[in-house]
Short mmCIF file of C-alpha atoms in Angstrom, two decimals:
data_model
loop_
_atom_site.label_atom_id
_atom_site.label_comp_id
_atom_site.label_asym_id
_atom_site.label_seq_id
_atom_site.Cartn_x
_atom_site.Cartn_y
_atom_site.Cartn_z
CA UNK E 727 0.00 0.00 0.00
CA UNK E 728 1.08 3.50 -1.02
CA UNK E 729 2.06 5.62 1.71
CA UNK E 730 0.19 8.72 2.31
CA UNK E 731 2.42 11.62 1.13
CA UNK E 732 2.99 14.59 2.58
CA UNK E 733 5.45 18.09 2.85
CA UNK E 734 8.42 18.85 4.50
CA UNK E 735 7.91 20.41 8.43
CA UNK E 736 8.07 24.16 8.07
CA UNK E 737 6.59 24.08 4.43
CA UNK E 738 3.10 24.49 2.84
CA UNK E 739 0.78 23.90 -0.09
CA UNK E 740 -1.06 27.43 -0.79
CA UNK E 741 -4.82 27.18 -2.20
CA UNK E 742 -5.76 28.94 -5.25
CA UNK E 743 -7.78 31.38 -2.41
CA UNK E 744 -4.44 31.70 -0.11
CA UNK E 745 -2.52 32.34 -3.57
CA UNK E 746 -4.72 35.08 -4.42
CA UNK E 747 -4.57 36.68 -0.89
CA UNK E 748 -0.15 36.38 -1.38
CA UNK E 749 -0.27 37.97 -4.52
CA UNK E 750 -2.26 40.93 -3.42
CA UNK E 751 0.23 41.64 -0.69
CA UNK E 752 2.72 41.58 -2.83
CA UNK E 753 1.02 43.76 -5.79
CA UNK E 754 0.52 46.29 -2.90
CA UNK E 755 4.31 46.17 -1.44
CA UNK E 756 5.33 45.92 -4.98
CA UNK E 757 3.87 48.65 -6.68
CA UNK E 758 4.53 51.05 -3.47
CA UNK E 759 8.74 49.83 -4.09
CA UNK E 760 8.14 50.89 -8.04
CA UNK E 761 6.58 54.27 -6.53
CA UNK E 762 9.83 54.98 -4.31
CA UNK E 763 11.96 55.02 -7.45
CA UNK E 764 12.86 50.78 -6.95
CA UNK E 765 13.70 48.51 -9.79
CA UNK E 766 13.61 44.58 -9.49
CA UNK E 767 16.08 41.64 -9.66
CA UNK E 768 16.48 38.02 -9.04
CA UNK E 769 19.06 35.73 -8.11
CA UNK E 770 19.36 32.33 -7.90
CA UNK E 771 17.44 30.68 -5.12
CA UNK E 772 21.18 28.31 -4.22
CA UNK E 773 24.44 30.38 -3.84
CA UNK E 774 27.84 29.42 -3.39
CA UNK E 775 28.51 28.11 0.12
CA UNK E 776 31.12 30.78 0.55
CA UNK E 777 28.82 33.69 -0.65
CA UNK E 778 26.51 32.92 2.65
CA UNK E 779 28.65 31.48 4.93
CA UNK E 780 30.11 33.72 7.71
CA UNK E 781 27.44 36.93 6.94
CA UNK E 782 25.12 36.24 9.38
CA UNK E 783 26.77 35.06 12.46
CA UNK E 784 27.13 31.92 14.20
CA UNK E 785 23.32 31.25 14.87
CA UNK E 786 22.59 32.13 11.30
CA UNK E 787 25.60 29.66 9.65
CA UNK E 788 23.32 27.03 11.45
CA UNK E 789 20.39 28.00 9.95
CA UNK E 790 21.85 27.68 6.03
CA UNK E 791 20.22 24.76 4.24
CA UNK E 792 23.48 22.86 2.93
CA UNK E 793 23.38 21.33 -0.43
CA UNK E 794 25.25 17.96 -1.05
CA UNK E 795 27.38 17.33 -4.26
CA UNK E 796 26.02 15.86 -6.98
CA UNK E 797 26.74 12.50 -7.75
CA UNK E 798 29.52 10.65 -5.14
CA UNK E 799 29.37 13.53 -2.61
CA UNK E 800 31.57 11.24 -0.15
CA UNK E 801 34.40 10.89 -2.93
CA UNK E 802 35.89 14.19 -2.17
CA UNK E 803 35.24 13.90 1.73
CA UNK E 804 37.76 14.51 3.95
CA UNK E 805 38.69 10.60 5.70
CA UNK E 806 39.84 12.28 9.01
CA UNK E 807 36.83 14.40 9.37
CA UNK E 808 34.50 11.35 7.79
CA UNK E 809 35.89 9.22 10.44
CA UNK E 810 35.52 11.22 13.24
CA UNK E 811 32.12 12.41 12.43
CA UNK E 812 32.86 15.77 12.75
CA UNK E 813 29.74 17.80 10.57
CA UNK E 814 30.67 20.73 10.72
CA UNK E 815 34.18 20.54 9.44
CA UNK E 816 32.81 17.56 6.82
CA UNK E 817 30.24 20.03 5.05
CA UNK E 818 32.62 22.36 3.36
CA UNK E 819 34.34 18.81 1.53
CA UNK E 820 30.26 17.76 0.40
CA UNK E 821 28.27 20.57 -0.26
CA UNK E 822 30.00 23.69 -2.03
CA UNK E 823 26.20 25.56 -2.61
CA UNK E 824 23.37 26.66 -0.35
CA UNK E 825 20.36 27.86 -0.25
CA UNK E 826 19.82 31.45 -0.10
CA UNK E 827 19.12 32.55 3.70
CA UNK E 828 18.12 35.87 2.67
CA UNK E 829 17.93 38.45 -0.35
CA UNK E 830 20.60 41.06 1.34
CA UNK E 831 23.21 39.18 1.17
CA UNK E 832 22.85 37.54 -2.81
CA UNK E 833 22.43 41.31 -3.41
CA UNK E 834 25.47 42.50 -2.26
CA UNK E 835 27.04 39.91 -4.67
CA UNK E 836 25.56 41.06 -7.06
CA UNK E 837 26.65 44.63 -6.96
CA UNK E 838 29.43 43.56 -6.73
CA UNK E 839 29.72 40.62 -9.60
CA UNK E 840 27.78 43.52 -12.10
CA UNK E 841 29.23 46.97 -10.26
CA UNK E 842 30.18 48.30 -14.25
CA UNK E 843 26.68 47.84 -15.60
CA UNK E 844 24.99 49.64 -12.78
CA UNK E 845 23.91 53.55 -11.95
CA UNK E 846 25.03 53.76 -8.63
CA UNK E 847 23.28 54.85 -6.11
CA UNK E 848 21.38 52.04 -7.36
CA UNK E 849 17.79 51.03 -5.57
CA UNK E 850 16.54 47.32 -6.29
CA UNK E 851 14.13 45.50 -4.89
CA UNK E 852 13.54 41.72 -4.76
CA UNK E 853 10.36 39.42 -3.85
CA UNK E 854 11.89 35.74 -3.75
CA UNK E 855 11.68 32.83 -1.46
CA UNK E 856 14.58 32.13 1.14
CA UNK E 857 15.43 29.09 3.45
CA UNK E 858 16.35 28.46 7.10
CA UNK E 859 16.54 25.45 8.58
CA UNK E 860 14.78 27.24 11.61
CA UNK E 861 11.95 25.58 14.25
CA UNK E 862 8.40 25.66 12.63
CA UNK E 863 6.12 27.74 15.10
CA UNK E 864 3.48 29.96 14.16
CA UNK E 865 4.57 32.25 11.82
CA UNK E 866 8.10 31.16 11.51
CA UNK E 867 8.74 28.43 8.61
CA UNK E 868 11.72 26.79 6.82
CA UNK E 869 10.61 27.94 3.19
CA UNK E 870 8.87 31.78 2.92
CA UNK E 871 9.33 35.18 0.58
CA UNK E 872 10.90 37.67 1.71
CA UNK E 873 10.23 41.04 0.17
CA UNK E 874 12.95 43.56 -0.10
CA UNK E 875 14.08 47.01 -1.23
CA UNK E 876 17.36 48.57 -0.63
CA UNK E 877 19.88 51.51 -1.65
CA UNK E 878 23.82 51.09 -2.28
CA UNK E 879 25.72 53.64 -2.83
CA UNK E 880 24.55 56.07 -0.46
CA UNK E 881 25.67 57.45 3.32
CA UNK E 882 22.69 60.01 3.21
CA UNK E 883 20.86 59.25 6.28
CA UNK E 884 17.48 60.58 3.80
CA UNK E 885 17.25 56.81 2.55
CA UNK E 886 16.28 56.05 6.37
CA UNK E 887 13.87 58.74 6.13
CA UNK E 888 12.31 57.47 3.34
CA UNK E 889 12.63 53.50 4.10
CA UNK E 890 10.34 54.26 7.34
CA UNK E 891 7.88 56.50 5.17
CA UNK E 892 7.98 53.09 3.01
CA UNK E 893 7.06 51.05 5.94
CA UNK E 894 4.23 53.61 6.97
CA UNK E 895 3.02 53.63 3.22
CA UNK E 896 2.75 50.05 2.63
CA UNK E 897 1.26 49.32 6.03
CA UNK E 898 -1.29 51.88 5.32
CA UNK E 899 -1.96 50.81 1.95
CA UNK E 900 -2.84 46.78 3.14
CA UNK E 901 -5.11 48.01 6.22
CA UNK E 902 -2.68 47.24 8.62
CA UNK E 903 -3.08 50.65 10.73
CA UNK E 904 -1.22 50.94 14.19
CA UNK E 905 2.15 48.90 13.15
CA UNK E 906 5.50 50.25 14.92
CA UNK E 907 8.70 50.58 13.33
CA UNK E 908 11.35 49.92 15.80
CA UNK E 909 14.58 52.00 15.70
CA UNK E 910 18.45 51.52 16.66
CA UNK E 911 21.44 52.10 15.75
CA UNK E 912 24.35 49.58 15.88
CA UNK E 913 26.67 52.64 17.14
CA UNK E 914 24.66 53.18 20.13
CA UNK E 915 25.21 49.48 20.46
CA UNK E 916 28.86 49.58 20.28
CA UNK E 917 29.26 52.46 22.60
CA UNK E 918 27.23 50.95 25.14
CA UNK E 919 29.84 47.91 24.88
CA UNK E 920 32.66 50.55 25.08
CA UNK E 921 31.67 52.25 27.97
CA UNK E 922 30.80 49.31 29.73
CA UNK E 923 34.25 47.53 29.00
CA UNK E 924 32.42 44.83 26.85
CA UNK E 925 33.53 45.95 23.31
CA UNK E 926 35.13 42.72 22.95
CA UNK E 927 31.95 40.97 23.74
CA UNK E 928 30.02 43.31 21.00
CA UNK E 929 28.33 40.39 18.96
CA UNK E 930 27.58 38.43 22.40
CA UNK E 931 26.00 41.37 23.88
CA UNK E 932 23.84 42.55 21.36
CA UNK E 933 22.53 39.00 20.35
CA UNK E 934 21.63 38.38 24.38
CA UNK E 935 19.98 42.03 24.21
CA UNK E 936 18.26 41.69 21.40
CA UNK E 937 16.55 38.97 23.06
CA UNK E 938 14.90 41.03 25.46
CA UNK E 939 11.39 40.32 24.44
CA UNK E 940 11.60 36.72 24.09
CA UNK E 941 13.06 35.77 27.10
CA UNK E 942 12.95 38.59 29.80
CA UNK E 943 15.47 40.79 31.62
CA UNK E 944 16.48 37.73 33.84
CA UNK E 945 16.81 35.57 30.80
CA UNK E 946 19.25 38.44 28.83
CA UNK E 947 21.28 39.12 32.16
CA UNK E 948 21.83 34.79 32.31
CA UNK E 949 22.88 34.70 28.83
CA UNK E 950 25.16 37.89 29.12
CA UNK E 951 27.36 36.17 32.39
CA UNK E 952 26.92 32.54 30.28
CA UNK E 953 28.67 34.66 27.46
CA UNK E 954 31.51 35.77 29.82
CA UNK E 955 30.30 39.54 30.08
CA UNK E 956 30.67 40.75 34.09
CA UNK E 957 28.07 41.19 36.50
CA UNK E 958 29.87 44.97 36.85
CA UNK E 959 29.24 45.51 33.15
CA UNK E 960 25.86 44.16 33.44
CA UNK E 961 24.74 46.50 36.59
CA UNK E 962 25.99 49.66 34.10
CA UNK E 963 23.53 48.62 31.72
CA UNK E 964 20.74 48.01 33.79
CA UNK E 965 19.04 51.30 33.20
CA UNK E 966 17.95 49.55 29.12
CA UNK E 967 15.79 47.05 30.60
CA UNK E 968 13.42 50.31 31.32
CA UNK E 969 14.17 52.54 28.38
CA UNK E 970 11.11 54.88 28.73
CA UNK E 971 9.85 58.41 27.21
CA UNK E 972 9.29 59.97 23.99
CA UNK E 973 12.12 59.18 21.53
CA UNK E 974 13.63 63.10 22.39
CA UNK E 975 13.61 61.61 25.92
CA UNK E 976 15.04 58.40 24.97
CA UNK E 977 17.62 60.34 22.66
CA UNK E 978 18.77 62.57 25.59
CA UNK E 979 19.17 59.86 27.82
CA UNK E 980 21.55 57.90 25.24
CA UNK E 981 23.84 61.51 25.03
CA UNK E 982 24.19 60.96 28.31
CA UNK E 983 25.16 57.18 28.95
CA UNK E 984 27.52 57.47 25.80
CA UNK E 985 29.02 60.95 26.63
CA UNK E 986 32.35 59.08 26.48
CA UNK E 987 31.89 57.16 23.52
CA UNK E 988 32.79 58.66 20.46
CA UNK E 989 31.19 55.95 18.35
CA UNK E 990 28.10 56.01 20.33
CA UNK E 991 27.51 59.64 20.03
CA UNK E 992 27.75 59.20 15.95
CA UNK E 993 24.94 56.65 16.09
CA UNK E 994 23.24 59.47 18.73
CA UNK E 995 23.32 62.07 15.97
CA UNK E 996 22.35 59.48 13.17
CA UNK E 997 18.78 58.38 15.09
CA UNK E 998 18.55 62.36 16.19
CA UNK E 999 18.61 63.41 12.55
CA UNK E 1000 16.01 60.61 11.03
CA UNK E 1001 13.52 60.65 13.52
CA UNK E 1002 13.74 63.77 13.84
CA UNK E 1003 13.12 63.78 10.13
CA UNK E 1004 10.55 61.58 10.10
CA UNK E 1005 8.45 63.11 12.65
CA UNK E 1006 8.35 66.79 11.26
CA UNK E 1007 7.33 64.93 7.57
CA UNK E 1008 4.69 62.77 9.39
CA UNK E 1009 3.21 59.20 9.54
CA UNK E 1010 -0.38 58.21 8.02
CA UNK E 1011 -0.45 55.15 10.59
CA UNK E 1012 2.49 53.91 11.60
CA UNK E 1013 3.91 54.55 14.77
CA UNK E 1014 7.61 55.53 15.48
CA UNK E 1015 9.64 54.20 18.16
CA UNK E 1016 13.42 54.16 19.73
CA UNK E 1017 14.02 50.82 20.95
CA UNK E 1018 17.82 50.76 22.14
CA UNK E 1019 17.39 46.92 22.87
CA UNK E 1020 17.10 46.29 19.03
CA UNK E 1021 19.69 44.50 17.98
CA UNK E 1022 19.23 42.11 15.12
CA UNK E 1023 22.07 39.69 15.87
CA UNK E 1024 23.32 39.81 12.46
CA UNK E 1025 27.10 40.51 11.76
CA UNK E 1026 26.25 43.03 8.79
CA UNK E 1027 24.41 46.08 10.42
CA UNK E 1028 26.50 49.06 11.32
CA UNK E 1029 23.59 51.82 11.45
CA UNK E 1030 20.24 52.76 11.81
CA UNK E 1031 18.37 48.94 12.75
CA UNK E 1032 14.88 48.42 11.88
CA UNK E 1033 12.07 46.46 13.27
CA UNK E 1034 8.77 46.38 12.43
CA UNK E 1035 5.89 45.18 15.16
CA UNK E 1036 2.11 43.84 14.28
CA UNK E 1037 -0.76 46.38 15.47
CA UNK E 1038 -0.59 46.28 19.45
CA UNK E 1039 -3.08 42.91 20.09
CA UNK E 1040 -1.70 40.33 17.53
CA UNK E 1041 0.43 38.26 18.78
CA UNK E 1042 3.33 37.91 15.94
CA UNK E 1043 7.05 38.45 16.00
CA UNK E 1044 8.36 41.15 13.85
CA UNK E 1045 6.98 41.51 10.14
CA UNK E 1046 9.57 43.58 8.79
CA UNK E 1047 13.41 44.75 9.88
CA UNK E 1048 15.74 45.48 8.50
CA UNK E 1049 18.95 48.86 8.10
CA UNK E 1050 22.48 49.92 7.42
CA UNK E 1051 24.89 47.78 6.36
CA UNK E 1052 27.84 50.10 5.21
CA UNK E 1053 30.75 46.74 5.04
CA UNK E 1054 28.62 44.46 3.24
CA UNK E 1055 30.11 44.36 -0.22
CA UNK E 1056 33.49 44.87 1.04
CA UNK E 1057 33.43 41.25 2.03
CA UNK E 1058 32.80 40.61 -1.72
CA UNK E 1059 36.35 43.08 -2.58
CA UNK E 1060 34.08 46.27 -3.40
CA UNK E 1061 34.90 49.05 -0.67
CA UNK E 1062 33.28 51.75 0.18
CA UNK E 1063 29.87 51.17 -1.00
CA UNK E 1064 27.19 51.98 2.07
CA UNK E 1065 24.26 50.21 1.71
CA UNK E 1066 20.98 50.26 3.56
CA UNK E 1067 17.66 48.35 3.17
CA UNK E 1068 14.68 47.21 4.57
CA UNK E 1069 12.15 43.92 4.20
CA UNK E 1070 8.84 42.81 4.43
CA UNK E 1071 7.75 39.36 6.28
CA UNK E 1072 4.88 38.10 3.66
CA UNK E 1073 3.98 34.96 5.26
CA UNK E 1074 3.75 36.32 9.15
CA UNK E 1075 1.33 39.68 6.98
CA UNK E 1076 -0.63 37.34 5.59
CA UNK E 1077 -1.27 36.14 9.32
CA UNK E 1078 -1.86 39.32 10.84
CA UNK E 1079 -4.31 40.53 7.93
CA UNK E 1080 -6.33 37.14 7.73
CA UNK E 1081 -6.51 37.57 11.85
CA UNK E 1082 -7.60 40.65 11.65
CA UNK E 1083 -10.30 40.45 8.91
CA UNK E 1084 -8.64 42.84 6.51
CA UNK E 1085 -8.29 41.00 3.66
CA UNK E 1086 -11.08 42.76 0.83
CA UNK E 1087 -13.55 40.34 -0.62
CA UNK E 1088 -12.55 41.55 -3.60
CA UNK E 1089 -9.14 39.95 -3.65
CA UNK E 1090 -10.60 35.74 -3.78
CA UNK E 1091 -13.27 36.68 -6.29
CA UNK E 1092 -13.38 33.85 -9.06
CA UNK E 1093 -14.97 34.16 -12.64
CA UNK E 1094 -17.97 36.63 -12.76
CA UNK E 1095 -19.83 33.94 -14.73
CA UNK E 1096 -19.96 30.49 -16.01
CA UNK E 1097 -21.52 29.60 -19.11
CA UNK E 1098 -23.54 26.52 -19.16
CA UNK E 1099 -22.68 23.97 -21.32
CA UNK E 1100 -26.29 22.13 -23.68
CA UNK E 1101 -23.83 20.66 -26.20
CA UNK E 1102 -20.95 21.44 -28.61
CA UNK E 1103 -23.28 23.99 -30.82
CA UNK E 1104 -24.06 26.10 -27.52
CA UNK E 1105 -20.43 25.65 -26.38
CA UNK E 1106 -18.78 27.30 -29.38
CA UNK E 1107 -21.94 30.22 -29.83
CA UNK E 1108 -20.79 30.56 -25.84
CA UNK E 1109 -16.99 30.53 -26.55
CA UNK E 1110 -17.35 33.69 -28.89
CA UNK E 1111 -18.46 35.64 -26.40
CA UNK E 1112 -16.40 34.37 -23.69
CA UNK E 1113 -13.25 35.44 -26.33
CA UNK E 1114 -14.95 39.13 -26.40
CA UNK E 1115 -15.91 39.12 -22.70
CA UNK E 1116 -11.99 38.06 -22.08
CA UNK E 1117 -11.05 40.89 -24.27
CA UNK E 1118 -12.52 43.78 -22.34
CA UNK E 1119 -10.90 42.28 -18.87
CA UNK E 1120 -14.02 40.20 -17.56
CA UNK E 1121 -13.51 36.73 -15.85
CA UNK E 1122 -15.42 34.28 -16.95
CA UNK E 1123 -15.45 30.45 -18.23
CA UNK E 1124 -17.18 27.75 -19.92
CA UNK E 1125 -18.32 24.51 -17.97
CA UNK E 1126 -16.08 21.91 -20.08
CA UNK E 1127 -18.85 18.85 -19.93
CA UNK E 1128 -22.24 18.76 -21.08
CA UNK E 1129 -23.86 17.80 -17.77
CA UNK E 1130 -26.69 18.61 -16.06
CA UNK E 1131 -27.62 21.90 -15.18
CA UNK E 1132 -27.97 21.07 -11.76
CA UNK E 1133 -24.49 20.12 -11.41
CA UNK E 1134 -23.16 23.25 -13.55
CA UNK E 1135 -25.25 25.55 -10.97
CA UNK E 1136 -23.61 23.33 -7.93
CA UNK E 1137 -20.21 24.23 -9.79
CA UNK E 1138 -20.61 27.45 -9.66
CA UNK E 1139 -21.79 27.89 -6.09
CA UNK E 1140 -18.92 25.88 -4.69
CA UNK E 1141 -16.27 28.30 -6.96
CA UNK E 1142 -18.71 31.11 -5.05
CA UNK E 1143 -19.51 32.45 -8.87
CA UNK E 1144 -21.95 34.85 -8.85
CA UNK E 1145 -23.85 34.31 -12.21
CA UNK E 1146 -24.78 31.61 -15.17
CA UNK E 1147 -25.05 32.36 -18.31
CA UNK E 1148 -27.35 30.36 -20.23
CA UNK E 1149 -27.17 29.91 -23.96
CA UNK E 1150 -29.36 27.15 -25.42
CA UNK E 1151 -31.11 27.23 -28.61
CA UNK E 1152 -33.74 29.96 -27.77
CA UNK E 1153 -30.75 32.23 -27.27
CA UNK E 1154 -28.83 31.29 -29.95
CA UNK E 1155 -31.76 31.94 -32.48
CA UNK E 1156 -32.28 35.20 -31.01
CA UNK E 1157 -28.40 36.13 -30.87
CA UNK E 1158 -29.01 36.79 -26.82
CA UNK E 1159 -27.85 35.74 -23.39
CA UNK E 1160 -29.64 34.41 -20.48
CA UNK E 1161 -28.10 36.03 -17.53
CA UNK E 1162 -29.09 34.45 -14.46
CA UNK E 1163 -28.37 35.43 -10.84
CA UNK E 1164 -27.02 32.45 -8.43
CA UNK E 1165 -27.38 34.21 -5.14
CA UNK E 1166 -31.06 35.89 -6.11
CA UNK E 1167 -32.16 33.08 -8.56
CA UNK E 1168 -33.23 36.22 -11.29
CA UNK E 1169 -33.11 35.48 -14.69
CA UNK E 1170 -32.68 38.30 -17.35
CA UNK E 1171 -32.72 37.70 -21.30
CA UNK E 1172 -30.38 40.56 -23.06
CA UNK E 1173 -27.60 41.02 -26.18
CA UNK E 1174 -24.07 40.96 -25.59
CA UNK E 1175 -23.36 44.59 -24.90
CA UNK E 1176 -25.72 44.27 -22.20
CA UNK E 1177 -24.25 41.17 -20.85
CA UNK E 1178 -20.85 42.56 -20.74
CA UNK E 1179 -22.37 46.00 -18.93
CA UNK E 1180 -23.35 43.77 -16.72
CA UNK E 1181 -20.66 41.89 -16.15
CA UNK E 1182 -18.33 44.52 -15.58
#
C-alpha cells in the first residue's frame, strides 16, 4: 500500500484562495517599491557556500540549508573528518552551494559581480523565497518570501527617512493601521559595549539584548554572564531594561550614557537626525519608536536597525526589519559602498491581515460567470463571447462537460460564482444571453453589450 504523502515540516501547499490573498500583498508592497523610485532583480534561489557562509553570524551559519554534491558527494570527503564524524568541518568537503538565507546578502554579490553595468546609487528590490533550517512555530517556517528594497551607494541618512515612510506607506496601503517601526542604531550598540568595558563581547552582547522580548530581563542578564560579560558591566547597563519616554527623551538619555563614547555619540546624531526627520514629515499610521534593545544579531548592520511590530493585540514576532549595512560588499572586494535596506515578512502579513479580517472580498473573487454547457453547438456560440468578454478584462469560463444543469449551478456555487449564463437554442436563435443570478435566482434575457455591462 502507497504511503500517504505529505510536505516537508516548516513548508506548505497554498490554495488557489491563499494564492490570491499572497499575490495581493505583494502587488501592494510591490507597486509602493516601483513608486519609491525601486527597480527589481532576481538571483538564484542556491548560492555558493562561501557567498553565505560567515554573513550572518554563528546562529545564522546554522540556519543555512546545505546542499550535497552531486553525484559521489563522499568521494571528495575529507577521511579524518569522515571518520571522526565531525559535521561541521565535513560540510565544506560535500556541499560547495546553499540555499539562499536571505535576499541582502545575494544582493550585495551582485553589486558587486555587475558593479560596471549599474547607476550607482542604485535602488533594487527583490520578492523571492529564502530558506532556514529554523523551528516551525506559528509564523516562523523553513521555506517563505521575503520582500525587499534597498539603496547602495549612499551614506545620506534621507534613505532612512524614506525607508520608514515606506514602511508607513505600505502598512497603510494593506489596512494594517497601528504597526510600529522599531529604531536603533548599531553605534549606540557599540558604545554601550565601550563604555561598559564589553567591546570585545560586542556580537555576544547585542545577540543576548536583542533577546529582550523573548526571554525577559532575567533571561538576557543569564545569557550575558553565560557569554563571559561581568556582572559589573551588566549593573551599568541596567538602566535599558526600562528605556522609557518619547524618543527626544530616549535620545537625551543615550547623550548621556555614551558621553564618552565617540562611536556612540555618531549613532546618537544618526537616530537624532532621522527621527527627527521623520516626525516633522509625518506618519499616516504607523507609529515611530526608539528601541535601544534592538539588535538584530546579524554581523552586517553598522547603522540605523529596523524592526517592524504587528498592530498592538496580535500576537506575531516582527513583520519587517531590516537597516544599514555600510561593510557588506566589502566582504565581496568592493569598498566603500554603504548600503541600507529594509524587508517585508509576507507569510507572518498574511497572518496578521487574515486575523484581523482585513483581507477585501474583492481579492478571492473567481470568474464573474460560467456559461452553461447544452452541447458542442451552444459551447462554441458561448466561446465567442467568452473570447470578447476576455477581451474587455471580464472573468469568466465555460463549464467543459455537457452535464446537467444542476451540477453546472452546484459548480458554480462551490467556486462562489456569482452568475450563469445560459445559452441554449432559444438564445442562440435570437443572438441573446440568459443572464441568471445564483445568489437571487433572477433570470434576465439581453444582447451581448448588455451582458458585458453587466458583467463589468
Amino acid at each position: 500500500m502507497a504511503s500517504k504523502p505529505s510536505i516537508p515540516k516548516g513548508t506548505r501547499d497554498f490554495s488557489p484562495a491563499e494564492v490570491a490573498k499572497r499575490q495581493y500583498i505583494i502587488q501592494t508592497i510591490k507597486s509602493n517599491f516601483e513608486k519609491f523610485g525601486f527597480q527589481p532583480i532576481e538571483t538564484p534561489s542556491f548560492e555558493n557556500s562561501e557567498t553565505l557562509m560567515g554573513k550572518y553570524g554563528e546562529e545564522g551559519d546554522r540556519l543555512i540549508f546545505k546542499i550535497l554534491n552531486s553525484g559521489d558527494y563522499l568521494a571528495k570527503a575529507n577521511a579524518t573528518h569522515l571518520e571522526a564524524k565531525d559535521s561541521t568541518k565535513l560540510t565544506s568537503s560535500i556541499s560547495e552551494k546553499a540555499l539562499r538565507y536571505d535576499l541582502t546578502v545575494p544582493f550585495a554579490r551582485y553589486v558587486v559581480q555587475h558593479q560596471n553595468e549599474i547607476e550607482f546609487p542604485f535602488k533594487r528590490y527583490q520578492i523571492q523565497p529564502v530558506w532556514r533550517a529554523d523551528r516551525p512555530q506559528k509564523g516562523r517556517f523553513r521555506e517563505f518570501f521575503q520582500c525587499d528594497a534597498d539603496v547602495v551607494g549612499s551614506k545620506s541618512l534621507w534613505q532612512e527617512v524614506e525607508l520608514v515612510q515606506l514602511y508607513d506607506t505600505v502598512f497603510t496601503t494593506l489596512g494594517l493601521n497601528g504597526v510600529t517601526v522599531k529604531i536603533n542604531n548599531r553605534k549606540i550598540l557599540s558604545g554601550i559595549a565601550e563604555v561598559i568595558g564589553a567591546s570585545d563581547k560586542l556580537i555576544d552582547f547585542t545577540v543576548a539584548l536583542d533577546k529582550l522580548d523573548k526571554i525577559g530581563e532575567d533571561g538576557v542578564k543569564k545569557e550575558m554572564i553565560e557569554k563571559g560579560i561581568s556582572e559589573a558591566a551588566i549593573v551599568k547597563v541596567q538602566p535599558l531594561f526600562n528605556f522609557t519616554g518619547s524618543i527626544s527623551e530616549k535620545i537625551e538619555k543615550l547623550s548621556q550614557l555614551l558621553a564618552a563614547s565617540e562611536e556612540g555619540m555618531k549613532g546618537v546624531e544618526e537616530l537624532r537626525f532621522i527621527c527627527d526627520n521623520v516626525t516633522n514629515l509625518g506618519l499616516t499610521t504607523a507609529i515611530l519608536d526608539l528601541d535601544v534593545t534592538l539588535a538584530r544579531g546579524l554581523n552586517y548592520y553598522t547603522g540605523a536597525i529596523f524592526e517592524v511590530a504587528a498592530p498592538k493585540g496580535v500576537a506575531m514576532g516582527s513583520i519587517g526589519g531590516g537597516g544599514r549595512y555600510d561593510d557588506l560588499t566589502g566582504i565581496f572586494g568592493l569598498k566603500n559602498m554603504s548600503g541600507v535596506g529594509i524587508s517585508f515578512g509576507l507569510d507572518r502579513i498574511y497572518l496578521v491581515i487574515e486575523e484581523l479580517g482585513l483581507f477585501p472580498e474583492t481579492v478571492t473573487a473567481s470568474s464573474k460567470a460560467l456559461f452553461v454547457n447544452y452541447g458542442d453547438a451552444e459551447a462554441f456560440y458561448a466561446l465567442q463571447a467568452i473570447k470578447k468578454l476576455r477581451a474587455s478584462g471580464i472573468k469568466v469560463e465555460l463549464y467543459p462537460d455537457k452535464a446537467k444543469v444542476a451540477k453546472q449551478f452546484q459548480h458554480a456555487d462551490k467556486r462562489n460564482i456569482p452568475f450563469a449564463v445560459i445559452v441554449g437554442g432559444e438564445e442562440m436563435s435570437s443572438n441573446t444571453f440568459s443572464l441568471k443570478n445564483l445568489v437571487s435566482g433572477e433570470q434576465i434575457t439581453m444582447d451581448f453589450e448588455s451582458l458585458k455591462n453587466a458583467l463589468i
